[in-house]
PDB file of C-alpha atoms in Angstrom:
ATOM      1  CA  MET A  21      -5.557 -11.711  20.051  1.00 85.00           C
ATOM      2  CA  ALA A  22      -5.320  -8.880  17.526  1.00 93.00           C
ATOM      3  CA  LYS A  23      -8.440  -7.656  15.759  1.00 97.00           C
ATOM      4  CA  ILE A  24      -8.214  -6.441  12.181  1.00 98.00           C
ATOM      5  CA  LEU A  25     -10.610  -3.575  11.572  1.00 98.00           C
ATOM      6  CA  VAL A  26     -11.205  -2.171   8.082  1.00 98.00           C
ATOM      7  CA  VAL A  27     -12.622   1.313   7.504  1.00 97.00           C
ATOM      8  CA  THR A  28     -14.320   1.222   4.122  1.00 96.00           C
ATOM      9  CA  SER A  29     -16.911   2.692   1.760  1.00 92.00           C
ATOM     10  CA  GLY A  30     -17.565   2.542  -1.946  1.00 83.00           C
ATOM     11  CA  LYS A  31     -17.543   6.297  -2.426  1.00 84.00           C
ATOM     12  CA  GLY A  32     -14.563   8.613  -2.076  1.00 86.00           C
ATOM     13  CA  GLY A  33     -14.516  11.719   0.088  1.00 89.00           C
ATOM     14  CA  VAL A  34     -16.827  10.431   2.824  1.00 93.00           C
ATOM     15  CA  GLY A  35     -14.261  10.593   5.631  1.00 94.00           C
ATOM     16  CA  LYS A  36     -12.622   7.156   5.709  1.00 96.00           C
ATOM     17  CA  THR A  37      -9.125   8.437   6.472  1.00 96.00           C
ATOM     18  CA  THR A  38     -10.418  10.932   9.040  1.00 97.00           C
ATOM     19  CA  THR A  39     -12.297   8.029  10.626  1.00 98.00           C
ATOM     20  CA  SER A  40      -9.287   5.676  10.518  1.00 98.00           C
ATOM     21  CA  ALA A  41      -7.150   8.306  12.248  1.00 98.00           C
ATOM     22  CA  ALA A  42      -9.802   9.054  14.880  1.00 98.00           C
ATOM     23  CA  ILE A  43     -10.735   5.445  15.646  1.00 98.00           C
ATOM     24  CA  SER A  44      -7.127   4.229  15.867  1.00 98.00           C
ATOM     25  CA  THR A  45      -6.200   7.173  18.096  1.00 98.00           C
ATOM     26  CA  GLY A  46      -9.240   6.593  20.305  1.00 98.00           C
ATOM     27  CA  LEU A  47      -8.402   2.915  20.742  1.00 98.00           C
ATOM     28  CA  ALA A  48      -4.794   3.771  21.632  1.00 98.00           C
ATOM     29  CA  LEU A  49      -5.946   6.399  24.140  1.00 98.00           C
ATOM     30  CA  ARG A  50      -7.773   3.585  25.931  1.00 97.00           C
ATOM     31  CA  GLY A  51      -4.528   1.671  26.355  1.00 97.00           C
ATOM     32  CA  HIS A  52      -4.622  -0.626  23.335  1.00 98.00           C
ATOM     33  CA  LYS A  53      -1.583  -1.117  21.120  1.00 98.00           C
ATOM     34  CA  VAL A  54      -2.765  -0.004  17.683  1.00 98.00           C
ATOM     35  CA  ALA A  55      -1.334   0.056  14.166  1.00 98.00           C
ATOM     36  CA  VAL A  56      -3.141   1.963  11.416  1.00 98.00           C
ATOM     37  CA  ILE A  57      -2.245   1.111   7.805  1.00 97.00           C
ATOM     38  CA  ASP A  58      -2.841   3.267   4.737  1.00 96.00           C
ATOM     39  CA  PHE A  59      -3.906   0.993   1.847  1.00 94.00           C
ATOM     40  CA  ASP A  60      -4.376   3.876  -0.613  1.00 92.00           C
ATOM     41  CA  VAL A  61      -1.177   3.271  -2.572  1.00 90.00           C
ATOM     42  CA  GLY A  62      -0.347   6.205  -4.850  1.00 83.00           C
ATOM     43  CA  LEU A  63      -2.750   8.597  -3.115  1.00 84.00           C
ATOM     44  CA  ARG A  64      -1.709   8.447   0.514  1.00 86.00           C
ATOM     45  CA  ASN A  65      -3.264  10.888   2.974  1.00 93.00           C
ATOM     46  CA  LEU A  66      -3.190   9.147   6.340  1.00 96.00           C
ATOM     47  CA  ASP A  67       0.318  10.455   7.083  1.00 96.00           C
ATOM     48  CA  LEU A  68      -0.916  14.036   6.571  1.00 95.00           C
ATOM     49  CA  ILE A  69      -3.928  13.652   8.843  1.00 96.00           C
ATOM     50  CA  MET A  70      -1.748  11.987  11.483  1.00 97.00           C
ATOM     51  CA  GLY A  71       0.888  14.718  11.127  1.00 96.00           C
ATOM     52  CA  VAL A  72       3.779  12.358  10.328  1.00 96.00           C
ATOM     53  CA  GLU A  73       4.394  13.167   6.644  1.00 95.00           C
ATOM     54  CA  ARG A  74       7.909  14.464   7.356  1.00 95.00           C
ATOM     55  CA  ARG A  75       8.852  11.254   9.167  1.00 96.00           C
ATOM     56  CA  VAL A  76       8.078   8.816   6.323  1.00 95.00           C
ATOM     57  CA  VAL A  77      11.205   6.934   5.220  1.00 95.00           C
ATOM     58  CA  TYR A  78       9.876   3.495   4.303  1.00 95.00           C
ATOM     59  CA  ASP A  79       6.282   2.569   3.519  1.00 95.00           C
ATOM     60  CA  PHE A  80       3.791  -0.288   3.346  1.00 95.00           C
ATOM     61  CA  VAL A  81       4.884  -1.345  -0.158  1.00 94.00           C
ATOM     62  CA  ASN A  82       8.543  -1.430   0.902  1.00 94.00           C
ATOM     63  CA  VAL A  83       7.605  -3.896   3.653  1.00 95.00           C
ATOM     64  CA  VAL A  84       5.322  -6.006   1.435  1.00 93.00           C
ATOM     65  CA  GLN A  85       8.057  -6.329  -1.189  1.00 91.00           C
ATOM     66  CA  GLY A  86      10.827  -7.040   1.327  1.00 92.00           C
ATOM     67  CA  GLU A  87      12.706  -3.777   0.737  1.00 94.00           C
ATOM     68  CA  ALA A  88      12.420  -2.788   4.421  1.00 95.00           C
ATOM     69  CA  ASN A  89      11.364  -4.478   7.623  1.00 96.00           C
ATOM     70  CA  LEU A  90       8.270  -3.558   9.573  1.00 96.00           C
ATOM     71  CA  ASN A  91      10.127  -1.791  12.370  1.00 95.00           C
ATOM     72  CA  GLN A  92      11.815   0.495   9.846  1.00 96.00           C
ATOM     73  CA  ALA A  93       8.496   1.522   8.291  1.00 97.00           C
ATOM     74  CA  LEU A  94       6.259   1.876  11.354  1.00 98.00           C
ATOM     75  CA  ILE A  95       6.066   5.441  12.669  1.00 98.00           C
ATOM     76  CA  ARG A  96       5.341   5.854  16.352  1.00 98.00           C
ATOM     77  CA  ASP A  97       2.889   8.625  17.174  1.00 97.00           C
ATOM     78  CA  LYS A  98       4.401  11.315  19.406  1.00 96.00           C
ATOM     79  CA  ARG A  99       1.089  12.119  21.137  1.00 96.00           C
ATOM     80  CA  VAL A 100      -0.218   8.636  21.961  1.00 97.00           C
ATOM     81  CA  GLU A 101       2.449   6.172  23.042  1.00 92.00           C
ATOM     82  CA  SER A 102       0.800   2.947  21.849  1.00 97.00           C
ATOM     83  CA  LEU A 103      -0.175   4.183  18.363  1.00 98.00           C
ATOM     84  CA  TYR A 104       1.805   3.395  15.213  1.00 98.00           C
ATOM     85  CA  ILE A 105       1.282   4.454  11.578  1.00 98.00           C
ATOM     86  CA  LEU A 106       2.252   2.455   8.474  1.00 97.00           C
ATOM     87  CA  PRO A 107       2.041   4.890   5.525  1.00 96.00           C
ATOM     88  CA  ALA A 108       1.263   4.004   1.927  1.00 93.00           C
ATOM     89  CA  SER A 109       3.627   4.578  -0.956  1.00 89.00           C
ATOM     90  CA  GLN A 110       3.122   7.797  -2.884  1.00 85.00           C
ATOM     91  CA  THR A 111       4.958   6.618  -6.015  1.00 80.00           C
ATOM     92  CA  ARG A 112       3.816   3.024  -6.612  1.00 83.00           C
ATOM     93  CA  ASP A 113       0.468   1.724  -7.849  1.00 76.00           C
ATOM     94  CA  LYS A 114      -1.935  -0.659  -6.135  1.00 73.00           C
ATOM     95  CA  ASP A 115      -0.596  -3.662  -8.058  1.00 79.00           C
ATOM     96  CA  ALA A 116       2.467  -3.430  -5.802  1.00 86.00           C
ATOM     97  CA  LEU A 117       0.363  -5.027  -3.055  1.00 90.00           C
ATOM     98  CA  SER A 118      -0.253  -8.765  -2.953  1.00 92.00           C
ATOM     99  CA  GLU A 119      -2.471 -10.955  -0.807  1.00 94.00           C
ATOM    100  CA  GLU A 120       0.543 -12.923   0.435  1.00 95.00           C
ATOM    101  CA  GLY A 121       2.507  -9.772   1.247  1.00 94.00           C
ATOM    102  CA  VAL A 122      -0.388  -8.135   3.097  1.00 95.00           C
ATOM    103  CA  LYS A 123      -0.994 -11.312   5.109  1.00 96.00           C
ATOM    104  CA  ARG A 124       2.679 -11.460   6.074  1.00 96.00           C
ATOM    105  CA  VAL A 125       2.599  -7.862   7.357  1.00 97.00           C
ATOM    106  CA  LEU A 126      -0.622  -8.452   9.314  1.00 97.00           C
ATOM    107  CA  ASP A 127       0.762 -11.664  10.829  1.00 97.00           C
ATOM    108  CA  GLU A 128       3.919  -9.842  11.896  1.00 97.00           C
ATOM    109  CA  LEU A 129       1.888  -7.082  13.545  1.00 98.00           C
ATOM    110  CA  LYS A 130      -0.120  -9.715  15.415  1.00 97.00           C
ATOM    111  CA  ALA A 131       3.093 -11.401  16.550  1.00 97.00           C
ATOM    112  CA  ASP A 132       4.397  -8.018  17.774  1.00 97.00           C
ATOM    113  CA  GLY A 133       1.499  -7.799  20.223  1.00 97.00           C
ATOM    114  CA  PHE A 134      -0.788  -5.275  18.528  1.00 98.00           C
ATOM    115  CA  ASP A 135      -4.341  -5.353  19.869  1.00 98.00           C
ATOM    116  CA  TYR A 136      -5.926  -3.599  16.884  1.00 98.00           C
ATOM    117  CA  ILE A 137      -4.826  -3.265  13.271  1.00 98.00           C
ATOM    118  CA  VAL A 138      -6.873  -0.571  11.507  1.00 98.00           C
ATOM    119  CA  CYS A 139      -6.870  -0.757   7.706  1.00 97.00           C
ATOM    120  CA  ASP A 140      -7.658   2.551   5.979  1.00 96.00           C
ATOM    121  CA  SER A 141      -9.190   1.435   2.692  1.00 95.00           C
ATOM    122  CA  PRO A 142      -9.133   3.396  -0.565  1.00 91.00           C
ATOM    123  CA  ALA A 143     -12.474   4.140  -2.204  1.00 86.00           C
ATOM    124  CA  GLY A 144     -14.005   1.806  -4.742  1.00 80.00           C
ATOM    125  CA  ILE A 145     -13.800  -1.926  -5.271  1.00 81.00           C
ATOM    126  CA  GLU A 146     -10.384  -2.287  -6.907  1.00 81.00           C
ATOM    127  CA  LYS A 147      -7.439  -4.312  -5.613  1.00 86.00           C
ATOM    128  CA  GLY A 148      -6.335  -2.019  -2.789  1.00 87.00           C
ATOM    129  CA  ALA A 149      -9.826  -1.848  -1.308  1.00 91.00           C
ATOM    130  CA  GLN A 150     -10.364  -5.585  -1.577  1.00 92.00           C
ATOM    131  CA  LEU A 151      -7.026  -6.341   0.082  1.00 94.00           C
ATOM    132  CA  ALA A 152      -7.810  -3.867   2.894  1.00 94.00           C
ATOM    133  CA  MET A 153     -10.991  -5.752   3.751  1.00 95.00           C
ATOM    134  CA  TYR A 154      -9.959  -9.313   2.869  1.00 96.00           C
ATOM    135  CA  PHE A 155      -8.526 -10.282   6.274  1.00 97.00           C
ATOM    136  CA  ALA A 156     -10.854  -8.113   8.387  1.00 97.00           C
ATOM    137  CA  ASP A 157     -12.562  -9.274  11.570  1.00 97.00           C
ATOM    138  CA  GLU A 158     -14.685  -6.127  11.823  1.00 98.00           C
ATOM    139  CA  ALA A 159     -15.665  -3.409   9.349  1.00 98.00           C
ATOM    140  CA  ILE A 160     -16.690   0.197   9.813  1.00 98.00           C
ATOM    141  CA  VAL A 161     -18.681   1.224   6.744  1.00 97.00           C
ATOM    142  CA  VAL A 162     -18.532   5.016   6.419  1.00 97.00           C
ATOM    143  CA  SER A 163     -21.383   6.752   4.642  1.00 97.00           C
ATOM    144  CA  ASN A 164     -22.571  10.299   4.100  1.00 96.00           C
ATOM    145  CA  PRO A 165     -26.355  10.833   4.298  1.00 97.00           C
ATOM    146  CA  GLU A 166     -26.833  10.962   0.534  1.00 95.00           C
ATOM    147  CA  VAL A 167     -28.302   8.387  -1.841  1.00 95.00           C
ATOM    148  CA  SER A 168     -25.144   7.717  -3.885  1.00 95.00           C
ATOM    149  CA  SER A 169     -23.022   7.191  -0.783  1.00 95.00           C
ATOM    150  CA  VAL A 170     -25.555   4.810   0.771  1.00 96.00           C
ATOM    151  CA  ARG A 171     -25.858   2.835  -2.468  1.00 95.00           C
ATOM    152  CA  ASP A 172     -22.079   2.450  -2.680  1.00 94.00           C
ATOM    153  CA  SER A 173     -21.946   1.410   0.979  1.00 94.00           C
ATOM    154  CA  ASP A 174     -24.533  -1.277   0.267  1.00 95.00           C
ATOM    155  CA  ARG A 175     -22.282  -2.538  -2.532  1.00 93.00           C
ATOM    156  CA  MET A 176     -19.357  -2.766  -0.107  1.00 94.00           C
ATOM    157  CA  LEU A 177     -21.465  -4.768   2.330  1.00 95.00           C
ATOM    158  CA  GLY A 178     -22.086  -7.281  -0.447  1.00 94.00           C
ATOM    159  CA  ILE A 179     -18.350  -7.602  -1.076  1.00 93.00           C
ATOM    160  CA  LEU A 180     -17.624  -8.005   2.649  1.00 94.00           C
ATOM    161  CA  ALA A 181     -20.203 -10.801   2.771  1.00 94.00           C
ATOM    162  CA  SER A 182     -18.865 -12.662  -0.267  1.00 93.00           C
ATOM    163  CA  LYS A 183     -15.203 -11.896  -0.971  1.00 92.00           C
ATOM    164  CA  SER A 184     -13.545 -11.675   2.436  1.00 94.00           C
ATOM    165  CA  HIS A 185     -11.328 -14.415   3.850  1.00 94.00           C
ATOM    166  CA  ARG A 186     -13.995 -15.201   6.445  1.00 95.00           C
ATOM    167  CA  ALA A 187     -16.728 -15.536   3.808  1.00 93.00           C
ATOM    168  CA  GLN A 188     -14.642 -17.728   1.514  1.00 93.00           C
ATOM    169  CA  ASN A 189     -13.693 -20.055   4.369  1.00 94.00           C
ATOM    170  CA  ASN A 190     -17.185 -20.276   5.923  1.00 92.00           C
ATOM    171  CA  GLU A 191     -16.002 -18.640   9.147  1.00 94.00           C
ATOM    172  CA  THR A 192     -17.939 -16.316  11.440  1.00 95.00           C
ATOM    173  CA  PRO A 193     -19.003 -13.306   9.321  1.00 95.00           C
ATOM    174  CA  ILE A 194     -17.246  -9.969   9.613  1.00 97.00           C
ATOM    175  CA  ARG A 195     -18.854  -7.827  12.311  1.00 97.00           C
ATOM    176  CA  GLU A 196     -20.193  -4.750  10.527  1.00 98.00           C
ATOM    177  CA  HIS A 197     -20.826  -1.229  11.839  1.00 98.00           C
ATOM    178  CA  LEU A 198     -22.289   1.851  10.173  1.00 98.00           C
ATOM    179  CA  LEU A 199     -20.701   5.236  10.802  1.00 98.00           C
ATOM    180  CA  ILE A 200     -22.619   8.199   9.396  1.00 98.00           C
ATOM    181  CA  THR A 201     -20.461  11.245   8.673  1.00 98.00           C
ATOM    182  CA  ARG A 202     -21.198  14.891   7.785  1.00 97.00           C
ATOM    183  CA  TYR A 203     -24.668  14.680   9.268  1.00 97.00           C
ATOM    184  CA  SER A 204     -26.708  17.857   9.632  1.00 96.00           C
ATOM    185  CA  PRO A 205     -29.933  17.345  11.633  1.00 96.00           C
ATOM    186  CA  GLY A 206     -31.453  20.565  10.301  1.00 94.00           C
ATOM    187  CA  ARG A 207     -30.868  19.589   6.675  1.00 95.00           C
ATOM    188  CA  ALA A 208     -32.148  16.074   7.346  1.00 96.00           C
ATOM    189  CA  ASP A 209     -35.333  17.504   8.875  1.00 94.00           C
ATOM    190  CA  ALA A 210     -35.739  19.725   5.816  1.00 94.00           C
ATOM    191  CA  GLY A 211     -35.430  16.712   3.491  1.00 95.00           C
ATOM    192  CA  GLU A 212     -32.130  17.932   2.028  1.00 96.00           C
ATOM    193  CA  MET A 213     -30.317  14.738   3.033  1.00 96.00           C
ATOM    194  CA  LEU A 214     -31.264  11.264   4.207  1.00 97.00           C
ATOM    195  CA  ASN A 215     -32.107  10.902   7.873  1.00 96.00           C
ATOM    196  CA  ILE A 216     -30.612   8.271  10.168  1.00 97.00           C
ATOM    197  CA  ASP A 217     -33.657   5.974  10.067  1.00 96.00           C
ATOM    198  CA  ASP A 218     -33.654   5.973   6.251  1.00 95.00           C
ATOM    199  CA  MET A 219     -30.001   4.912   6.168  1.00 97.00           C
ATOM    200  CA  LEU A 220     -30.473   2.181   8.750  1.00 97.00           C
ATOM    201  CA  GLU A 221     -33.479   0.812   6.863  1.00 96.00           C
ATOM    202  CA  ILE A 222     -31.483   0.605   3.615  1.00 96.00           C
ATOM    203  CA  LEU A 223     -28.217  -0.778   4.996  1.00 96.00           C
ATOM    204  CA  SER A 224     -29.560  -2.894   7.888  1.00 96.00           C
ATOM    205  CA  ILE A 225     -26.376  -2.945   9.966  1.00 97.00           C
ATOM    206  CA  PRO A 226     -25.817  -1.674  13.525  1.00 97.00           C
ATOM    207  CA  LEU A 227     -25.149   2.035  13.942  1.00 98.00           C
ATOM    208  CA  LEU A 228     -21.763   2.779  15.516  1.00 98.00           C
ATOM    209  CA  GLY A 229     -22.066   6.548  15.525  1.00 98.00           C
ATOM    210  CA  VAL A 230     -23.112   9.771  13.833  1.00 98.00           C
ATOM    211  CA  ILE A 231     -20.437  12.381  13.159  1.00 98.00           C
ATOM    212  CA  PRO A 232     -21.911  15.870  12.697  1.00 97.00           C
ATOM    213  CA  GLU A 233     -20.958  18.173   9.858  1.00 96.00           C
ATOM    214  CA  SER A 234     -18.313  20.248  11.613  1.00 96.00           C
ATOM    215  CA  PRO A 235     -15.555  22.740  10.726  1.00 96.00           C
ATOM    216  CA  ALA A 236     -13.429  21.014  13.396  1.00 97.00           C
ATOM    217  CA  VAL A 237     -12.812  18.083  11.007  1.00 96.00           C
ATOM    218  CA  LEU A 238     -11.170  20.247   8.342  1.00 95.00           C
ATOM    219  CA  GLN A 239      -9.262  22.261  10.937  1.00 96.00           C
ATOM    220  CA  ALA A 240      -7.877  19.089  12.523  1.00 96.00           C
ATOM    221  CA  SER A 241      -6.917  17.591   9.152  1.00 95.00           C
ATOM    222  CA  ASN A 242      -5.065  20.744   8.121  1.00 95.00           C
ATOM    223  CA  ALA A 243      -3.239  20.745  11.459  1.00 96.00           C
ATOM    224  CA  GLY A 244      -2.213  17.082  11.136  1.00 96.00           C
ATOM    225  CA  THR A 245      -4.146  16.131  14.260  1.00 97.00           C
ATOM    226  CA  PRO A 246      -6.831  13.415  14.556  1.00 98.00           C
ATOM    227  CA  VAL A 247     -10.068  15.246  15.346  1.00 98.00           C
ATOM    228  CA  ILE A 248     -10.800  12.934  18.282  1.00 98.00           C
ATOM    229  CA  LEU A 249      -8.053  14.789  20.188  1.00 98.00           C
ATOM    230  CA  ASP A 250     -10.169  17.964  19.991  1.00 97.00           C
ATOM    231  CA  LYS A 251     -12.253  17.218  23.065  1.00 95.00           C
ATOM    232  CA  GLU A 252     -14.161  20.506  22.784  1.00 96.00           C
ATOM    233  CA  SER A 253     -15.484  19.874  19.279  1.00 97.00           C
ATOM    234  CA  ASP A 254     -18.736  18.091  18.486  1.00 97.00           C
ATOM    235  CA  ALA A 255     -16.990  15.853  15.928  1.00 98.00           C
ATOM    236  CA  GLY A 256     -14.251  14.910  18.395  1.00 98.00           C
ATOM    237  CA  GLN A 257     -16.812  13.968  21.035  1.00 98.00           C
ATOM    238  CA  ALA A 258     -18.869  11.981  18.506  1.00 98.00           C
ATOM    239  CA  TYR A 259     -15.802   9.973  17.462  1.00 98.00           C
ATOM    240  CA  ASP A 260     -14.986   9.329  21.123  1.00 98.00           C
ATOM    241  CA  ASP A 261     -18.514   7.983  21.586  1.00 98.00           C
ATOM    242  CA  ALA A 262     -18.071   5.738  18.532  1.00 98.00           C
ATOM    243  CA  VAL A 263     -14.842   4.248  19.933  1.00 98.00           C
ATOM    244  CA  ALA A 264     -16.582   3.584  23.244  1.00 98.00           C
ATOM    245  CA  ARG A 265     -19.414   1.748  21.459  1.00 98.00           C
ATOM    246  CA  LEU A 266     -16.887  -0.236  19.414  1.00 98.00           C
ATOM    247  CA  LEU A 267     -15.458  -1.478  22.723  1.00 98.00           C
ATOM    248  CA  GLY A 268     -18.883  -2.461  24.030  1.00 97.00           C
ATOM    249  CA  GLU A 269     -19.876   0.599  26.063  1.00 97.00           C
ATOM    250  CA  GLU A 270     -23.389   1.996  25.822  1.00 96.00           C
ATOM    251  CA  ARG A 271     -23.543   5.677  24.998  1.00 96.00           C
ATOM    252  CA  PRO A 272     -26.502   7.736  23.793  1.00 96.00           C
ATOM    253  CA  LEU A 273     -26.298   9.320  20.362  1.00 96.00           C
ATOM    254  CA  ARG A 274     -25.502  13.038  20.411  1.00 95.00           C
ATOM    255  CA  PHE A 275     -25.648  15.827  17.819  1.00 95.00           C
ATOM    256  CA  ILE A 276     -28.558  14.206  15.954  1.00 95.00           C
ATOM    257  CA  THR A 277     -31.298  16.767  16.602  1.00 94.00           C
ATOM    258  CA  ALA A 278     -31.492  20.286  15.223  1.00 85.00           C
ATOM    259  CA  GLU A 279     -31.104  23.176  17.628  1.00 76.00           C
ATOM    260  CA  LYS A 280     -34.403  24.859  18.404  1.00 69.00           C
ATOM    261  CA  LYS A 281     -34.369  28.525  17.504  1.00 60.00           C
ATOM    262  CA  GLY A 282     -35.361  31.103  20.072  1.00 58.00           C
ATOM    263  CA  LEU A 283     -38.204  33.554  19.520  1.00 54.00           C
ATOM    264  CA  LEU A 284     -36.001  36.360  18.185  1.00 58.00           C
ATOM    265  CA  ALA A 285     -34.162  34.026  15.813  1.00 59.00           C
ATOM    266  CA  ARG A 286     -37.489  32.778  14.414  1.00 54.00           C
ATOM    267  CA  LEU A 287     -38.849  36.306  14.045  1.00 57.00           C
ATOM    268  CA  PHE A 288     -35.787  37.610  12.238  1.00 61.00           C
ATOM    269  CA  GLY A 289     -34.971  34.455  10.307  1.00 59.00           C
ATOM    270  CA  LYS A 290     -31.638  33.747  12.007  1.00 54.00           C
TER     271      LYS A 290
END
């Protein structure tokens, strides 16, 4: 049975779309049939990060409004056979989405045999974000290690607990995971950003992974390649670990301690 997974946060710019691309690609690499949907109508970016912007003909809104069928709009990834992308519209606004239309698309994806449906949520708490999370079975809450990001993530947890389909129908609660992005152990040790324990104490949800601050993320985005495919990078490896944990594997956290400087580096301040 298909699982609907929303990638969300209250704050913009924390790495939701990067995470949606990486997680969906990682799940597909493990043999699952995966669809990833961009809910950020009017400000789409998922197609760029997935490298399919030139292949967009129809979009999510076209399908919701009956202007195209799902098979016309889904874009099959050329690198991972079982991965499909459903881009957002660049020209409509979020009012073009409806609860009934979104449910119909999700039901059709389930009927087509998808194992995971990853919903890339826009920032904030407006209609697009609420629709992205409404039908979710699991949620990855993405947060940077800064106070404003954590506060906004806490707000999203409240919405997941009260305004989702599961909450309103007294069903089993959405399974929640915390993914910390742009983490720098050295800066955390210096008190320049929140540390992992601080964030876990505030948000009180299980930790799925810690993605280090890494130039590989920007390089991958600019190249239209999910960073998880960069097996040599620290960020790519951290996302791979997160996917493994999502599927129930136990993996130790990596990239969470600052490198110890050698004697010469300490003497010369390098």
